[in-house]
Coordinates of C-alpha atoms and ligand atoms in Angstrom, one line a residue:
M12 CA 124.9 147.1 154.9
V13 CA 124.0 143.8 153.8
S14 CA 121.0 143.9 151.2
R15 CA 118.5 141.2 151.6
I16 CA 117.4 139.7 148.3
C17 CA 114.3 137.9 147.0
I18 CA 114.8 136.1 143.3
L19 CA 111.5 135.5 141.5
G20 CA 112.6 132.5 139.0
A21 CA 115.6 131.6 140.9
T22 CA 116.2 128.2 139.1
G23 CA 116.5 129.8 135.7
S24 CA 119.4 131.0 133.9
I25 CA 119.0 134.5 135.4
G26 CA 118.2 133.3 138.8
C27 CA 121.3 130.9 138.6
S28 CA 123.7 133.7 137.3
T29 CA 122.3 135.9 140.0
L30 CA 123.0 133.6 142.7
D31 CA 126.5 133.1 141.3
V32 CA 127.3 136.7 141.4
V33 CA 125.7 136.6 145.3
S34 CA 128.1 133.9 146.0
R35 CA 131.1 135.9 145.3
N36 CA 129.8 139.0 147.3
A37 CA 128.6 137.1 150.3
S38 CA 129.4 139.6 152.8
L39 CA 127.1 142.3 150.8
Y40 CA 123.9 140.3 150.4
T41 CA 121.7 137.5 151.9
V42 CA 119.2 135.5 150.4
E43 CA 115.9 135.8 151.8
V44 CA 113.3 134.5 149.4
L45 CA 113.6 132.1 146.8
T46 CA 110.8 131.3 144.2
A47 CA 110.5 128.7 141.2
N48 CA 107.8 127.0 139.2
T49 CA 108.4 123.0 139.2
N50 CA 112.1 122.3 139.5
Y51 CA 112.1 121.4 143.3
Q52 CA 115.5 119.5 143.2
K53 CA 117.3 122.6 141.9
L54 CA 115.4 125.0 144.5
F55 CA 116.5 122.7 147.0
E56 CA 120.1 122.6 146.1
Q57 CA 119.8 126.4 146.2
C58 CA 118.3 126.3 149.5
Q59 CA 121.3 124.1 151.0
Q60 CA 123.6 126.5 149.6
F61 CA 122.0 129.9 150.4
K62 CA 119.7 129.0 153.3
P63 CA 117.1 131.4 152.4
R64 CA 114.1 132.2 155.2
V65 CA 111.1 131.4 152.7
A66 CA 111.3 129.0 149.6
V67 CA 108.0 129.4 147.3
M68 CA 107.3 127.1 144.6
A69 CA 104.0 127.9 142.1
C70 CA 103.5 124.3 141.3
K71 CA 101.9 122.7 144.5
V72 CA 103.2 119.1 143.9
A73 CA 106.4 120.2 143.6
A74 CA 106.3 122.5 146.8
K75 CA 105.2 119.2 148.6
E76 CA 108.6 117.5 147.4
L77 CA 110.6 120.4 148.5
K78 CA 109.0 120.5 151.7
S79 CA 109.7 117.0 152.6
L80 CA 113.6 117.3 151.2
I81 CA 113.7 120.2 153.5
E82 CA 112.4 118.5 156.5
K83 CA 114.6 115.4 156.0
S84 CA 117.8 117.8 155.6
G85 CA 117.1 119.6 159.2
L86 CA 117.1 122.9 157.4
R87 CA 114.9 125.5 158.8
I88 CA 113.2 127.2 155.8
I89 CA 109.5 128.2 155.3
V90 CA 108.1 126.5 152.2
E91 CA 105.0 128.2 150.5
S92 CA 103.2 126.9 147.6
G93 CA 100.9 127.9 144.9
Q94 CA 100.6 130.8 142.0
Q95 CA 99.3 133.1 144.7
A96 CA 102.3 132.8 147.2
V97 CA 104.5 133.4 144.2
N98 CA 102.6 136.5 143.1
D99 CA 102.9 137.8 147.0
A100 CA 106.4 136.7 147.7
A101 CA 108.4 140.1 146.8
G102 CA 105.8 142.3 148.8
K103 CA 105.1 140.0 151.8
Y104 CA 108.7 139.4 153.0
D105 CA 111.1 142.1 154.0
V106 CA 113.6 142.4 151.5
D107 CA 115.6 145.1 150.0
I108 CA 116.2 144.0 146.5
V109 CA 113.8 141.8 143.7
V110 CA 115.4 140.2 140.8
A111 CA 112.4 139.8 138.6
A112 CA 113.6 136.7 136.6
I113 CA 110.6 134.8 135.9
V114 CA 109.9 134.0 132.1
G115 CA 106.9 135.5 130.5
A116 CA 103.5 136.9 131.5
A117 CA 103.7 134.7 134.7
G118 CA 106.1 137.3 136.1
L119 CA 103.8 140.3 135.9
L120 CA 102.0 140.0 139.0
P121 CA 105.1 138.6 141.2
T122 CA 107.1 141.5 140.0
L123 CA 104.3 144.3 140.6
S124 CA 104.1 143.0 144.2
G125 CA 107.7 144.0 144.4
V126 CA 107.0 147.5 143.0
K127 CA 104.1 148.0 145.3
A128 CA 106.3 147.3 148.2
N129 CA 108.7 150.0 147.1
R130 CA 111.6 147.7 146.5
K131 CA 114.9 147.8 144.3
I132 CA 113.5 146.0 141.4
L133 CA 116.3 144.5 139.0
L134 CA 114.3 143.7 135.8
A135 CA 114.9 140.8 133.8
N136 CA 111.5 139.8 132.9
K137 CA 110.9 142.2 130.0
E138 CA 107.5 140.5 129.1
A139 CA 106.1 141.9 132.1
L140 CA 107.0 145.4 131.2
V141 CA 106.0 144.9 127.6
M142 CA 102.5 143.5 128.4
S143 CA 101.9 146.5 130.9
G144 CA 104.0 149.3 129.7
D145 CA 102.9 152.9 131.0
L146 CA 101.1 151.4 134.0
F147 CA 103.8 149.5 135.1
M148 CA 105.9 152.6 134.9
S149 CA 103.7 154.8 136.7
K150 CA 103.3 152.3 139.3
V151 CA 107.1 152.4 139.9
E152 CA 107.1 156.0 139.9
Y153 CA 104.0 156.5 142.2
E154 CA 105.6 153.9 144.7
G155 CA 108.9 155.5 144.4
A156 CA 110.4 152.1 143.7
T157 CA 113.9 151.6 142.0
L158 CA 113.8 150.1 138.6
L159 CA 117.1 148.6 137.1
P160 CA 117.6 146.7 133.8
V161 CA 119.2 143.7 133.9
D162 CA 118.5 142.6 130.3
S163 CA 121.9 143.3 128.9
E164 CA 121.1 146.0 126.1
H165 CA 119.2 148.1 128.7
N166 CA 121.6 147.7 131.1
A167 CA 124.2 148.9 128.4
I168 CA 121.9 152.0 127.6
F169 CA 121.4 152.7 131.0
Q170 CA 125.3 152.8 131.8
S171 CA 125.8 155.0 128.4
L172 CA 122.9 157.5 129.4
P173 CA 124.5 160.7 131.5
P174 CA 124.5 159.7 135.2
T175 CA 121.6 161.9 136.3
H176 CA 118.7 160.5 138.0
K177 CA 117.2 157.6 136.2
N178 CA 113.9 158.6 135.7
S179 CA 114.4 162.5 134.8
A180 CA 113.8 164.0 131.6
E181 CA 116.9 166.1 131.3
R182 CA 118.6 162.6 131.1
L183 CA 117.5 162.2 127.5
S184 CA 118.6 166.0 126.7
G185 CA 121.5 165.9 124.1
V186 CA 120.7 162.3 123.0
N187 CA 120.5 161.6 119.4
E188 CA 119.5 157.9 119.4
I189 CA 119.7 154.9 121.2
L190 CA 121.4 152.3 119.3
L191 CA 119.9 148.5 120.5
T192 CA 122.3 146.1 119.5
G193 CA 121.3 142.2 118.6
S194 CA 123.4 139.4 117.4
G195 CA 120.8 138.0 114.9
G196 CA 120.7 134.6 116.6
P197 CA 121.8 131.2 115.3
F198 CA 120.2 131.5 111.8
I199 CA 121.7 134.8 110.9
N200 CA 123.4 133.4 107.8
E201 CA 121.0 130.6 107.0
P202 CA 119.5 130.3 103.7
L203 CA 115.7 131.6 104.0
D204 CA 114.4 128.3 102.6
N205 CA 115.8 126.3 105.4
L206 CA 114.2 128.2 108.3
A207 CA 110.8 126.2 108.2
D208 CA 112.5 123.1 109.0
K209 CA 114.7 124.3 111.9
T210 CA 114.2 122.3 115.3
P211 CA 113.9 123.7 118.6
E212 CA 117.4 122.4 119.8
Q213 CA 118.7 124.1 116.8
A214 CA 116.8 127.3 117.7
C215 CA 118.0 127.1 121.2
A216 CA 121.7 126.7 120.5
H217 CA 122.5 130.6 120.4
P218 CA 126.0 131.5 119.2
N219 CA 126.9 134.0 122.1
W220 CA 124.6 133.5 125.1
E221 CA 123.3 130.7 127.1
M222 CA 119.7 131.3 128.1
G223 CA 116.3 129.8 128.8
R224 CA 114.3 128.1 125.9
K225 CA 112.0 130.8 125.4
I226 CA 114.0 133.7 125.0
S227 CA 116.6 131.4 123.0
V228 CA 113.7 131.1 120.6
D229 CA 113.0 134.8 120.7
S230 CA 116.5 135.4 119.7
A231 CA 116.3 133.1 116.8
T232 CA 113.3 135.0 115.5
M233 CA 114.3 138.4 116.9
M234 CA 111.1 138.8 118.6
N235 CA 113.4 139.2 121.6
K236 CA 114.8 142.5 120.1
G237 CA 111.2 143.6 119.2
L238 CA 110.2 143.1 122.9
E239 CA 113.3 144.9 123.9
L240 CA 112.5 147.8 121.7
I241 CA 109.2 148.2 123.3
E242 CA 111.1 147.6 126.7
A243 CA 113.5 150.4 126.0
C244 CA 110.6 152.8 125.1
F245 CA 109.3 152.4 128.4
L246 CA 112.2 152.1 130.4
F247 CA 113.9 155.3 129.0
N248 CA 110.5 157.3 127.9
V249 CA 111.6 157.6 124.7
D250 CA 109.8 157.6 121.2
I251 CA 110.2 154.2 119.1
E252 CA 111.9 156.8 116.2
K253 CA 114.9 157.4 118.8
V254 CA 115.5 153.6 118.9
K255 CA 117.6 151.9 116.0
I256 CA 118.1 148.0 115.6
V257 CA 121.7 147.2 114.8
L258 CA 122.6 143.6 114.3
H259 CA 126.2 143.0 115.7
P260 CA 126.9 139.3 115.6
Q261 CA 129.8 139.1 118.2
S262 CA 127.7 140.5 121.1
I263 CA 130.7 142.3 122.3
I264 CA 129.1 145.9 122.4
H265 CA 125.7 145.7 124.4
S266 CA 124.0 148.7 123.1
M267 CA 125.2 152.3 122.7
V268 CA 123.7 155.8 122.9
S269 CA 124.5 158.5 120.4
Y270 CA 124.5 162.2 121.2
V271 CA 124.1 165.6 119.1
D272 CA 127.4 166.4 119.5
G273 CA 128.7 162.9 117.3
S274 CA 129.6 161.1 120.4
V275 CA 128.8 157.5 120.7
I276 CA 129.0 155.8 124.1
A277 CA 128.9 151.9 124.0
Q278 CA 129.0 149.6 126.8
M279 CA 131.2 146.3 126.2
G280 CA 132.3 143.1 127.8
N281 CA 132.1 139.4 127.1
P282 CA 128.3 138.3 126.7
D283 CA 127.9 136.9 130.2
M284 CA 124.7 138.1 132.0
R285 CA 126.5 138.2 135.5
T286 CA 127.9 141.8 134.4
P287 CA 124.4 143.4 134.1
I288 CA 123.5 141.5 137.3
A289 CA 126.1 142.6 139.2
H290 CA 125.7 146.2 138.1
C291 CA 122.3 146.3 139.3
L292 CA 122.8 144.5 142.4
A293 CA 125.6 147.1 143.6
W294 CA 124.5 150.1 141.4
P295 CA 125.8 152.7 141.7
E296 CA 128.9 151.0 143.3
R297 CA 130.9 148.1 141.2
I298 CA 131.0 144.3 142.7
E299 CA 133.0 141.5 141.0
A300 CA 131.0 139.2 138.8
G301 CA 133.3 136.2 137.8
V302 CA 133.3 137.6 134.3
K303 CA 136.6 137.4 132.4
P304 CA 137.8 141.1 131.2
L305 CA 137.4 141.6 127.5
D306 CA 140.5 140.6 125.6
F307 CA 141.1 143.2 122.8
Y308 CA 143.8 141.5 121.1
S309 CA 141.7 138.4 120.6
I310 CA 138.9 140.6 118.9
K311 CA 139.3 140.0 115.2
S312 CA 136.5 142.4 114.2
L313 CA 133.1 144.4 115.2
D314 CA 130.5 143.9 112.7
F315 CA 127.2 145.8 112.5
R316 CA 124.3 145.8 109.9
P317 CA 120.8 146.7 109.6
P318 CA 118.1 143.9 110.4
D319 CA 116.5 142.1 107.5
F320 CA 112.8 141.8 107.9
E321 CA 112.3 138.8 105.5
R322 CA 114.6 136.9 107.9
Y323 CA 113.1 138.3 110.9
P324 CA 109.3 138.8 110.6
C325 CA 108.6 138.9 114.1
L326 CA 110.7 142.0 114.6
K327 CA 108.5 143.6 111.9
L328 CA 105.4 142.6 113.9
A329 CA 107.0 144.0 117.3
I330 CA 108.0 147.4 115.2
Y331 CA 104.0 147.5 114.1
A332 CA 102.7 146.7 117.8
A333 CA 104.9 149.0 119.0
K334 CA 103.5 151.8 116.9
E335 CA 100.1 150.8 117.5
G336 CA 100.5 151.1 121.1
L337 CA 97.5 150.4 123.5
S338 CA 97.0 146.7 124.0
A339 CA 99.1 145.7 120.7
P340 CA 102.4 145.0 122.8
C341 CA 100.1 142.8 125.0
I342 CA 98.9 140.8 122.5
L343 CA 101.8 140.4 120.4
N344 CA 103.5 139.1 123.5
A345 CA 100.7 136.7 124.4
A346 CA 100.7 135.4 121.1
N347 CA 104.5 134.9 120.9
E348 CA 104.5 133.0 124.2
I349 CA 101.9 130.7 123.0
A350 CA 103.5 130.1 119.7
V351 CA 107.0 129.8 121.1
D352 CA 105.4 127.1 123.4
A353 CA 104.1 125.2 120.3
F354 CA 107.3 125.5 118.6
L355 CA 109.2 124.1 121.5
E356 CA 106.6 121.1 121.8
K357 CA 107.1 120.5 117.8
R358 CA 103.4 121.3 117.4
I359 CA 104.2 124.0 114.6
K360 CA 107.2 124.9 112.4
F361 CA 109.6 127.4 113.5
T362 CA 108.2 130.0 110.7
Q363 CA 104.7 129.7 111.9
I364 CA 105.6 131.5 115.2
A365 CA 105.5 134.7 113.2
E366 CA 102.3 133.5 111.2
I367 CA 100.5 132.8 114.5
I368 CA 101.5 136.5 116.0
E369 CA 100.4 138.0 112.9
R370 CA 96.9 136.2 112.6
T371 CA 96.4 137.0 116.6
L372 CA 97.3 140.7 116.0
S373 CA 95.1 140.9 112.9
S374 CA 92.0 139.2 114.6
S375 CA 92.3 142.0 117.7
T376 CA 91.2 145.3 118.2
F377 CA 93.6 147.5 120.1
E378 CA 92.2 148.9 123.1
S379 CA 93.5 151.3 126.1
L380 CA 94.4 149.0 129.1
Q381 CA 93.5 151.2 132.2
S382 CA 94.3 148.5 135.0
I383 CA 96.1 145.3 135.6
D384 CA 92.8 143.4 135.6
Q385 CA 92.3 144.4 132.0
I386 CA 96.0 143.8 131.1
V387 CA 95.6 140.2 132.5
Q388 CA 92.5 139.7 130.6
A389 CA 93.9 141.3 127.4
N390 CA 96.6 138.8 127.7
Q391 CA 94.2 135.8 128.3
H392 CA 92.3 136.7 125.6
A393 CA 95.3 136.9 123.1
R394 CA 96.6 133.6 124.4
D395 CA 93.2 131.9 123.8
L396 CA 93.0 133.1 120.2
A397 CA 96.7 132.4 119.4
S398 CA 96.0 128.8 120.9
K399 CA 93.1 128.6 118.6
F400 CA 95.5 129.1 115.5
V401 CA 98.1 127.0 116.8
S402 CA 95.7 124.0 116.7
E403 CA 94.6 124.8 113.2
F404 CA 98.2 124.6 112.2
S405 CA 98.9 121.6 113.9
K406 CA 96.0 119.8 112.8
Ligands
LIG621 P1 114.2 130.6 132.2 O1 113.4 129.6 131.7 O2 115.7 129.9 132.4 O3 113.8 130.6 133.9 C1 112.6 131.0 134.1 C2 112.2 131.1 135.9 O4 110.8 131.1 136.0 C3 112.5 129.5 136.4 O5 113.2 129.7 137.6 C4 111.0 128.8 136.4 O6 110.7 128.4 137.6 C5 110.2 130.5 136.7 N1 109.0 130.4 136.2 C6 108.5 129.9 135.1 N2 107.1 129.9 135.1 C7 106.8 130.3 136.4 C8 105.4 130.6 136.9 N3 104.1 130.4 136.3 N4 105.5 131.0 138.1 C9 106.5 131.0 138.9 N5 107.8 131.0 138.4 C10 107.7 130.4 136.9 O7 114.4 131.9 131.8 P2 115.7 133.0 131.9 O8 116.1 132.6 130.5 O9 116.1 133.0 133.2 O10 114.9 134.2 131.5 C11 113.8 135.0 132.6 C12 113.6 136.4 132.1 O11 114.8 136.9 131.9 C13 112.9 136.2 130.6 O12 111.8 137.3 131.0 C14 114.0 136.5 129.8 O13 113.4 137.4 128.7 C15 114.8 137.5 130.6 N6 116.3 137.7 130.3 C16 116.9 136.4 130.3 C17 118.3 136.6 129.9 C18 119.1 135.3 129.8 O14 120.2 135.6 129.4 N7 118.7 134.1 129.9 C19 118.9 137.8 129.4 C20 117.9 139.0 129.3 C21 116.6 138.9 129.7
LIG622 MG1 118.7 141.4 126.0

């Protein structure tokens, strides 16, 4: 059977890797819907290659450009425009699989449309889950949607857990700990005094993974691991105490599960997102992903150590927010998005990212979020607060 796919965030790093896997398995998948924000040239190239039924752009000016390129080329593709059209895409068109690969809070409503329409959701967009947590998971359960983790660590954990039904509590029986691995990013060995002067280019030069700019900065601060810790707690319904963060600079083990009998199951592979994407696309089967097999004779060592909170204050803030619960993860995520944006635009220093998040968290009260509207509001409020702190820093 051929599965019809909608990719939210098609032009990004995960979107492009997904299309690469799809192109290697053309008899199994058809691309129905592609969405993007502003990059109309890239989306047009993807339209030429994959001939989706619909292409949606959040930016209306970019959508106009795309429409004119599509008309000139003679392709018959519906072009939709505007944020609302992106928000609705995953539910409006008949598809089987939704790849949630928009970066940041902007991905929440588009992903939820897919959940409400009972699709198989391949979740890369961790920020959507971090900000909406229990509400997101209860919607998945209520709608009977299938949620599969694309994030490499969560995919590794998913593969290392017993192969029972993904949401069932018995899946966790016998589990001692989830070991969430992280590379430590490009500044793992940098003297702490040098961190303040790191540039966006240096922060985005990840030693093992090629990713979008926002997640690359998150990896340098290790906020990425903090968001992933929260993501793991919601996805696998585990307490934060059951998840241990382990630095593993080689990124060969992508995470592990340890069991009460002393066994540890790890998922390994070359660091390439096409592996977890292919795993989710085909689950419970396996398909070719274009990833080279691991060459064990060339692995010199596998190193592990605990994280250092002086180097990674963002990780400490994420653990604090995870423990506080309520709206704290949503506020943490919003402040981080604003601070990372400001750093990428060279308005603040690398080390001020953590300061902005800390100030935003300590100026907020954490509340229970009962609806998506409340989550959207809490997110906006925290973004406004963090923006105010950014402008104070960049004066
Ligand atoms: P990216 O910046 O490369 O791509 C982001 C995509 O989102 C683009 O297609 C862009 O057009 C779209 N987008 C951005 N803002 C939008 C908006 N307002 N409306 C509609 N579309 C919008 O990001 P990425 O590295 O591919 O990451 C995407 C998500 O996957 C993130 O949540 C990230 O944390 C997660 N993730 C990425 C990787 C990786 O290796 N890149 C690994 C694990 C998880
Ligand atoms: Mg990850």
